[in-house]
Amino acid sequence: MQRYPFVLSANLHGGELVVTYPFDMSRTYWKAQELTPTPDDGVFRWLATVYATANLAMASGQRRRCHYDDFARLGNIINGANWHTVAGSMNDFSYLHTNCFEITVELSCDKFPHASELPEEWENNRESLLLFMEQVG
């Protein structure tokens, strides 16, 4: 990323339905959750919202909670450290050291979906991915 500059990126995880954005590490070292916005918080919130609102599973009126957090009431987006702090995340590194705006997309409640579920997961995320990539312009 330092050799070939990117301006937009997303890393894809499983185990929850939410889009997180920097900063992922709390400023207060002993706090597990703390709102830590970047100077570009509005841009990050926009990018996360673009993805979340086009994601079929996140935008569904019948969306269920994956675990105990109700991300639907937050529009399915959250500042990373306000959910759980992560020291040295790729989102924070990309923003601070390469000027790349990177978000984390938690794609599915299932950390390891069965192969038979992958076509549905693709459909849930296809339009979101395309719209997200269009934001580079």
C-alpha positions as a printed NumPy array, in Angstrom:
array([[  0.   ,   0.   ,   0.   ],
       [  2.912,   2.332,   0.545],
       [  4.412,   1.525,  -2.856],
       [  1.119,   1.602,  -4.793],
       [ -1.141,   4.244,  -3.254],
       [ -4.752,   3.251,  -2.734],
       [ -7.435,   5.74 ,  -1.769],
       [-10.239,   3.358,  -0.799],
       [-10.239,  -0.094,   0.735],
       [-12.391,  -2.515,   2.694],
       [-11.44 ,  -5.563,   4.673],
       [-14.049,  -8.268,   4.923],
       [-14.803, -10.224,   8.09 ],
       [-17.544, -12.521,   9.287],
       [-19.308, -12.995,  12.594],
       [-21.459,  -9.852,  12.721],
       [-23.518,  -7.55 ,  10.47 ],
       [-21.982,  -4.081,  10.764],
       [-19.57 ,  -1.724,   9.012],
       [-16.847,  -0.168,  11.168],
       [-14.604,   2.783,  10.434],
       [-11.544,   4.407,  12.08 ],
       [-10.271,   4.901,  14.518],
       [-10.3  ,   1.353,  15.858],
       [ -8.142,   2.012,  18.911],
       [ -9.364,   3.969,  21.908],
       [ -7.334,   6.968,  23.021],
       [ -7.643,   5.948,  26.657],
       [ -5.59 ,   2.765,  26.917],
       [ -7.73 ,   1.141,  29.609],
       [-11.085,   1.721,  27.877],
       [-12.541,  -1.196,  25.93 ],
       [-15.011,   1.084,  24.109],
       [-14.548,   4.742,  23.287],
       [-15.701,   6.936,  20.412],
       [-12.521,   7.903,  18.532],
       [-13.428,   9.811,  15.372],
       [-10.868,  10.831,  12.779],
       [-10.718,  14.342,  11.32 ],
       [-12.461,  12.745,   8.306],
       [-15.253,  11.199,  10.36 ],
       [-17.978,  12.493,   8.027],
       [-16.36 ,  10.826,   5.021],
       [-15.926,   7.543,   6.879],
       [-19.529,   7.63 ,   8.083],
       [-20.644,   8.251,   4.494],
       [-18.592,   5.325,   3.144],
       [-19.885,   2.994,   5.868],
       [-23.474,   4.132,   5.273],
       [-23.203,   3.597,   1.515],
       [-22.176,   0.001,   2.131],
       [-24.628,  -0.722,   4.939],
       [-27.723,   0.703,   3.252],
       [-27.132,  -1.292,   0.062],
       [-26.377,  -4.544,   1.884],
       [-29.465,  -6.742,   1.643],
       [-28.968,  -8.441,   5.015],
       [-28.215,  -5.216,   6.906],
       [-30.995,  -3.201,   5.268],
       [-33.657,  -5.885,   5.715],
       [-36.644,  -4.925,   7.825],
       [-36.468,  -8.449,   9.23 ],
       [-32.804,  -8.149,  10.144],
       [-31.93 , -10.11 ,  13.249],
       [-29.207,  -9.51 ,  15.781],
       [-26.183, -11.713,  15.353],
       [-25.172, -11.621,  19.007],
       [-26.018,  -9.038,  21.652],
       [-25.342,  -5.721,  19.857],
       [-28.253,  -4.034,  18.076],
       [-26.397,  -2.353,  15.219],
       [-29.619,  -1.783,  13.265],
       [-30.501,   1.092,  15.624],
       [-27.171,   2.692,  14.592],
       [-27.769,   2.269,  10.868],
       [-25.499,  -0.793,  10.901],
       [-22.356,   1.353,  11.193],
       [-20.139,   2.173,  14.16 ],
       [-16.807,   3.761,  14.962],
       [-14.468,   0.8  ,  15.463],
       [-13.238,   1.687,  18.945],
       [-16.777,   2.483,  20.042],
       [-17.583,  -1.197,  19.42 ],
       [-14.347,  -2.774,  20.65 ],
       [-10.836,  -1.381,  20.593],
       [ -8.262,  -2.933,  18.252],
       [ -4.635,  -1.883,  18.508],
       [ -2.819,  -1.732,  15.172],
       [ -5.81 ,  -2.359,  12.92 ],
       [ -5.503,  -2.278,   9.155],
       [ -8.076,   0.544,   9.052],
       [ -5.976,   2.751,  11.309],
       [ -2.71 ,   1.856,   9.567],
       [ -4.157,   2.593,   6.134],
       [ -5.522,   5.954,   7.227],
       [ -2.5  ,   7.112,   9.204],
       [  0.335,   5.796,   7.027],
       [ -0.976,   5.604,   3.457],
       [ -3.879,   8.115,   3.293],
       [ -6.2  ,   5.281,   2.26 ],
       [ -9.759,   5.338,   3.593],
       [-10.402,   1.787,   4.76 ],
       [-13.457,   0.323,   6.461],
       [-14.173,  -3.101,   7.917],
       [-17.26 ,  -4.905,   6.711],
       [-18.6  ,  -7.638,   8.969],
       [-20.465,  -9.528,   6.245],
       [-22.489, -12.138,   8.034],
       [-23.518, -13.432,  11.425],
       [-21.803, -16.667,  10.484],
       [-18.015, -16.533,  10.827],
       [-17.6  , -19.511,   8.496],
       [-20.634, -19.852,   6.203],
       [-21.194, -23.197,   4.524],
       [-20.383, -23.365,   0.813],
       [-24.099, -23.698,   0.052],
       [-24.681, -20.254,   1.665],
       [-22.081, -18.412,  -0.407],
       [-24.396, -17.515,  -3.341],
       [-26.766, -15.783,  -0.891],
       [-23.846, -14.008,   0.809],
       [-22.669, -12.798,  -2.607],
       [-26.131, -11.431,  -3.411],
       [-26.297,  -9.708,  -0.021],
       [-23.005,  -7.921,  -0.682],
       [-22.673,  -7.541,  -4.47 ],
       [-24.408,  -4.178,  -4.842],
       [-22.788,  -2.871,  -1.649],
       [-19.332,  -3.677,  -2.972],
       [-20.029,  -2.03 ,  -6.316],
       [-21.466,   1.131,  -4.737],
       [-18.563,   1.298,  -2.32 ],
       [-16.038,   1.101,  -5.165],
       [-17.901,   3.863,  -7.012],
       [-17.226,   6.211,  -4.089],
       [-13.585,   6.442,  -5.157],
       [-14.684,   8.972,  -7.801]])
